[in-house]
mmCIF file of C-alpha atoms in Angstrom:
data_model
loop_
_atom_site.group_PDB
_atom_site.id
_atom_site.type_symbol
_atom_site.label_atom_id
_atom_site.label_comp_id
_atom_site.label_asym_id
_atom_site.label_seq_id
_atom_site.Cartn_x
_atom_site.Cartn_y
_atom_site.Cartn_z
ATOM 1 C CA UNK O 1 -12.310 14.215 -1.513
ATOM 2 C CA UNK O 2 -11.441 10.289 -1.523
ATOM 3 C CA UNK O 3 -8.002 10.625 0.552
ATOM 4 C CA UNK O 4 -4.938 11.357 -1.498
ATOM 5 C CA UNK O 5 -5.744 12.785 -4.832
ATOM 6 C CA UNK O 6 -3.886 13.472 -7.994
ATOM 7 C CA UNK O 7 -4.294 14.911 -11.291
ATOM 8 C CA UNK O 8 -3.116 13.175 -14.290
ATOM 9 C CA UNK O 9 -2.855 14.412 -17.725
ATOM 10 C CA UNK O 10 -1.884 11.857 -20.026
ATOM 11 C CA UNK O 11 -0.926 8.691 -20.348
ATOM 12 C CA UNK O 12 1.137 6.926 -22.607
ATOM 13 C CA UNK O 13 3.980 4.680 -23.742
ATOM 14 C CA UNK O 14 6.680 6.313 -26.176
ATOM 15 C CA UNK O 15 10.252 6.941 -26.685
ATOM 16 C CA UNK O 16 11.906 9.073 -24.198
ATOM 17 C CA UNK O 17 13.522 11.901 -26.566
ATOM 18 C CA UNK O 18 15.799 13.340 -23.589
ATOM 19 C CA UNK O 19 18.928 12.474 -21.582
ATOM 20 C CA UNK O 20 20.811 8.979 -21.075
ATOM 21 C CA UNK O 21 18.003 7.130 -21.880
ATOM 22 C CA UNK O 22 16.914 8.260 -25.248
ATOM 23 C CA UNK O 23 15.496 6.193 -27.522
ATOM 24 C CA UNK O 24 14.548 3.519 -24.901
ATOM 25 C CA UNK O 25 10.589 3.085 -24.357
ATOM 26 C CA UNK O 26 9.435 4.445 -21.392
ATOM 27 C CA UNK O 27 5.621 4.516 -19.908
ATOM 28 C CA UNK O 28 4.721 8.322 -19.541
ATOM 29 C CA UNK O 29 2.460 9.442 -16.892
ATOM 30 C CA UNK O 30 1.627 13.204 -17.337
ATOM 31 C CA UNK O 31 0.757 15.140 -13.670
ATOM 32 C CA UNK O 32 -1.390 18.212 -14.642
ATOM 33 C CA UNK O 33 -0.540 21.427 -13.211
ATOM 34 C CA UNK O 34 2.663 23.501 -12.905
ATOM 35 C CA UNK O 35 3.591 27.109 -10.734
ATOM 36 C CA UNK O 36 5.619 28.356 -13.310
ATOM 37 C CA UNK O 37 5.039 29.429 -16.635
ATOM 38 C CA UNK O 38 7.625 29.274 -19.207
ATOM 39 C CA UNK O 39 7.818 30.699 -22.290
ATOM 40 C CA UNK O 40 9.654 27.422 -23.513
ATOM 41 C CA UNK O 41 7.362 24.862 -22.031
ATOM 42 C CA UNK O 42 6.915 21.792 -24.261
ATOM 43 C CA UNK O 43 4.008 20.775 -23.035
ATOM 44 C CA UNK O 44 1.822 24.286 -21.812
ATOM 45 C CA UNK O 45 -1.124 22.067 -21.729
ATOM 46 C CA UNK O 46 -0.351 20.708 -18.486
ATOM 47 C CA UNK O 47 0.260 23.774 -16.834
ATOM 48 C CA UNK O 48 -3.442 24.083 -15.701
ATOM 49 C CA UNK O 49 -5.282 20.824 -13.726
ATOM 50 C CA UNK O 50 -6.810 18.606 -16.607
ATOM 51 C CA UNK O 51 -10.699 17.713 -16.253
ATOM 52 C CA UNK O 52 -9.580 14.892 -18.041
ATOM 53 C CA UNK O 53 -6.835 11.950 -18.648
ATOM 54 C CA UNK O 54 -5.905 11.058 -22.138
ATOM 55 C CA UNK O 55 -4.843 7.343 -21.825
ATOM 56 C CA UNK O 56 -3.377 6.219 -25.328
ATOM 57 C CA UNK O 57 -3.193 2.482 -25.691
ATOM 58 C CA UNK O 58 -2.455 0.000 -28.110
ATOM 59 C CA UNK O 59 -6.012 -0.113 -28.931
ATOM 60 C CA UNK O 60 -6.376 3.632 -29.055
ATOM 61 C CA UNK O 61 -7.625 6.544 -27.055
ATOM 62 C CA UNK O 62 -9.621 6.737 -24.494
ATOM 63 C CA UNK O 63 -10.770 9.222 -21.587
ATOM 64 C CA UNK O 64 -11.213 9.343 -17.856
ATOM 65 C CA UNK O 65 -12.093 11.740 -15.724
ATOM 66 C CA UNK O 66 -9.450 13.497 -12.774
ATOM 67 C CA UNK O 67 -8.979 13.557 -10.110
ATOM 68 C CA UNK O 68 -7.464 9.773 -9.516
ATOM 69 C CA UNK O 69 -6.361 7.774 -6.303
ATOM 70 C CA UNK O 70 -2.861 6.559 -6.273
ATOM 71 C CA UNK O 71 -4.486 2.700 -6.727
ATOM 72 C CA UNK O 72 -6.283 4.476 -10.005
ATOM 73 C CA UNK O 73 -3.069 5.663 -11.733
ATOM 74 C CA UNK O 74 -1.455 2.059 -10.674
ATOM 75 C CA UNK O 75 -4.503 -0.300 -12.303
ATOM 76 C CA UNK O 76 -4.167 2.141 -15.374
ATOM 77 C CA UNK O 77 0.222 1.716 -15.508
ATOM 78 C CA UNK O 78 -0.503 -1.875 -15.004
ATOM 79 C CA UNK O 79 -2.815 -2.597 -18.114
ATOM 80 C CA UNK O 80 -0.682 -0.283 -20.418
ATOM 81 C CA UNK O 81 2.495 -2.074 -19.310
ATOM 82 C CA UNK O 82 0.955 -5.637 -19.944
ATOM 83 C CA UNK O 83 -0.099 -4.086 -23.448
ATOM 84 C CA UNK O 84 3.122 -2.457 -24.481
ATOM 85 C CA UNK O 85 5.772 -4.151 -23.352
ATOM 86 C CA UNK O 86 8.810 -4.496 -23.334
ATOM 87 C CA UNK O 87 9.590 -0.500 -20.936
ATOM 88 C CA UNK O 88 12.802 0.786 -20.063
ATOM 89 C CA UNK O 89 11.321 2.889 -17.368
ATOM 90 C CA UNK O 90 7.983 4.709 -15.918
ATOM 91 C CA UNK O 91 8.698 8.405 -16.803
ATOM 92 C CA UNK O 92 6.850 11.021 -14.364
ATOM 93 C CA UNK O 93 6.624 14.397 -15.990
ATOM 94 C CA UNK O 94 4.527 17.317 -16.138
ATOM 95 C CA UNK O 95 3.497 20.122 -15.923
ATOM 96 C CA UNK O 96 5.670 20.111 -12.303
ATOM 97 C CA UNK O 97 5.338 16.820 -11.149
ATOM 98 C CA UNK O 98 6.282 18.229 -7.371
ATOM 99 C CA UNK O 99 3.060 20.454 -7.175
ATOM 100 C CA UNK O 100 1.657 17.003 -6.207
ATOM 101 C CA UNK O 101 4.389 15.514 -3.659
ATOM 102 C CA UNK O 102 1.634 14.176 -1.199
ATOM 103 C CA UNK O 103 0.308 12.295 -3.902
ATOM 104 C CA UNK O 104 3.357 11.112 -5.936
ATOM 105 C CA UNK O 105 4.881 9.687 -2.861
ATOM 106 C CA UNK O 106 1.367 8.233 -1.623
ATOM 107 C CA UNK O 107 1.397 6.749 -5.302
ATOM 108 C CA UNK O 108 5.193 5.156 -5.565
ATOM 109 C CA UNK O 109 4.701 3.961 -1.884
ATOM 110 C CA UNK O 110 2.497 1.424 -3.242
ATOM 111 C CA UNK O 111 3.437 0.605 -6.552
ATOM 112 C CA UNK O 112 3.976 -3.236 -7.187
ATOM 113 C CA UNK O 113 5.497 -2.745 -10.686
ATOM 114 C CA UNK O 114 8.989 -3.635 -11.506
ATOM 115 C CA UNK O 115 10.149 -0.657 -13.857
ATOM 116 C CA UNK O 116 12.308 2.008 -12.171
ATOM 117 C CA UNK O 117 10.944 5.737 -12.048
ATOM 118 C CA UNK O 118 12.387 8.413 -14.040
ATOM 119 C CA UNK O 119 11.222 11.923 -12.492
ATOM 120 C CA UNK O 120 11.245 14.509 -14.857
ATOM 121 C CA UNK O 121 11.298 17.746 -12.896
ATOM 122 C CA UNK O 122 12.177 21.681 -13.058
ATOM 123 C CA UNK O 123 13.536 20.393 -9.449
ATOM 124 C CA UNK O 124 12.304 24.101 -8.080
ATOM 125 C CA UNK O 125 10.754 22.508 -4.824
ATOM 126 C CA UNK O 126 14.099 20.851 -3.565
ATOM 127 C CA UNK O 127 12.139 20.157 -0.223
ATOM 128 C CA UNK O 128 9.322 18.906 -1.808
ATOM 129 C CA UNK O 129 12.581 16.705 -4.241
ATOM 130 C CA UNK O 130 13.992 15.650 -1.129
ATOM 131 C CA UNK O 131 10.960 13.784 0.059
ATOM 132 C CA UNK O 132 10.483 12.005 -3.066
ATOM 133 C CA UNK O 133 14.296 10.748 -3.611
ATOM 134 C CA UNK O 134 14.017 7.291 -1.858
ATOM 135 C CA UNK O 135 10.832 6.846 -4.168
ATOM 136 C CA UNK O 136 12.841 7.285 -7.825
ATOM 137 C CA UNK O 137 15.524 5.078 -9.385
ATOM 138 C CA UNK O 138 16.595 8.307 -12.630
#
């Protein structure tokens, strides 16, 4: 293991279909993995750890392989967000984004980008929640 680790399922720019901010264009970054398993997921395919990240970009699709660093997911958010702009917001979703607190905060500790952080969470770690807080602007 490299340090702090994460796994990432997708990533991609689109229009955020939920909440307040719907309809604005938000950057998506999908965490793999989730402890629960709801018959009304919207997304079961991040439930499990992805071998893979699906990064879709103006040019296309492309692949890379998981596990990333926190500086990994960042020099991926920065070339989609120089591609795509203009972004109302860096969504983090899942699967259950808190199954990978360590990482998330290790991650949003060092981000230089200007777009506030929307967490998207089932917000059934409220521990786990708490620690992240001071790291999320939604």
């Amino acid at each position: 293991m490299r340090g702090c680790e994460g796994n990432v399922s997708e990533m991609f720019v689109s229009f955020q279909g939920e909440g307040l901010h719907a309809g604005r264009r938000h950057l998506f970054v999908r965490l793999g993995g989730c402890p629960l398993r709801c018959r009304y997921c919207d997304t079961p395919g991040s439930l499990v750890p992805a071998a893979e990240c699906r990064i879709l970009g103006p040019d296309g699709e492309r692949r890379r392989a998981n596990p990333f660093t926190p500086a990994e997911v960042e020099t991926e958010i920065r070339a989609l967000v120089a591609a795509a702009p203009p972004l109302a917001a860096l969504a983090v979703t899942g699967g259950e984004p808190l199954a990978q607190t360590d990482f998330l905060i290790a991650w949003l500790e060092m981000r230089t980008g200007e777009l506030p952080v929307l967490l998207e969470t089932a917000g059934i770690l409220p521990v786990r929640l708490e620690r992240l807080l001071p790291h999320v602007a939604i």
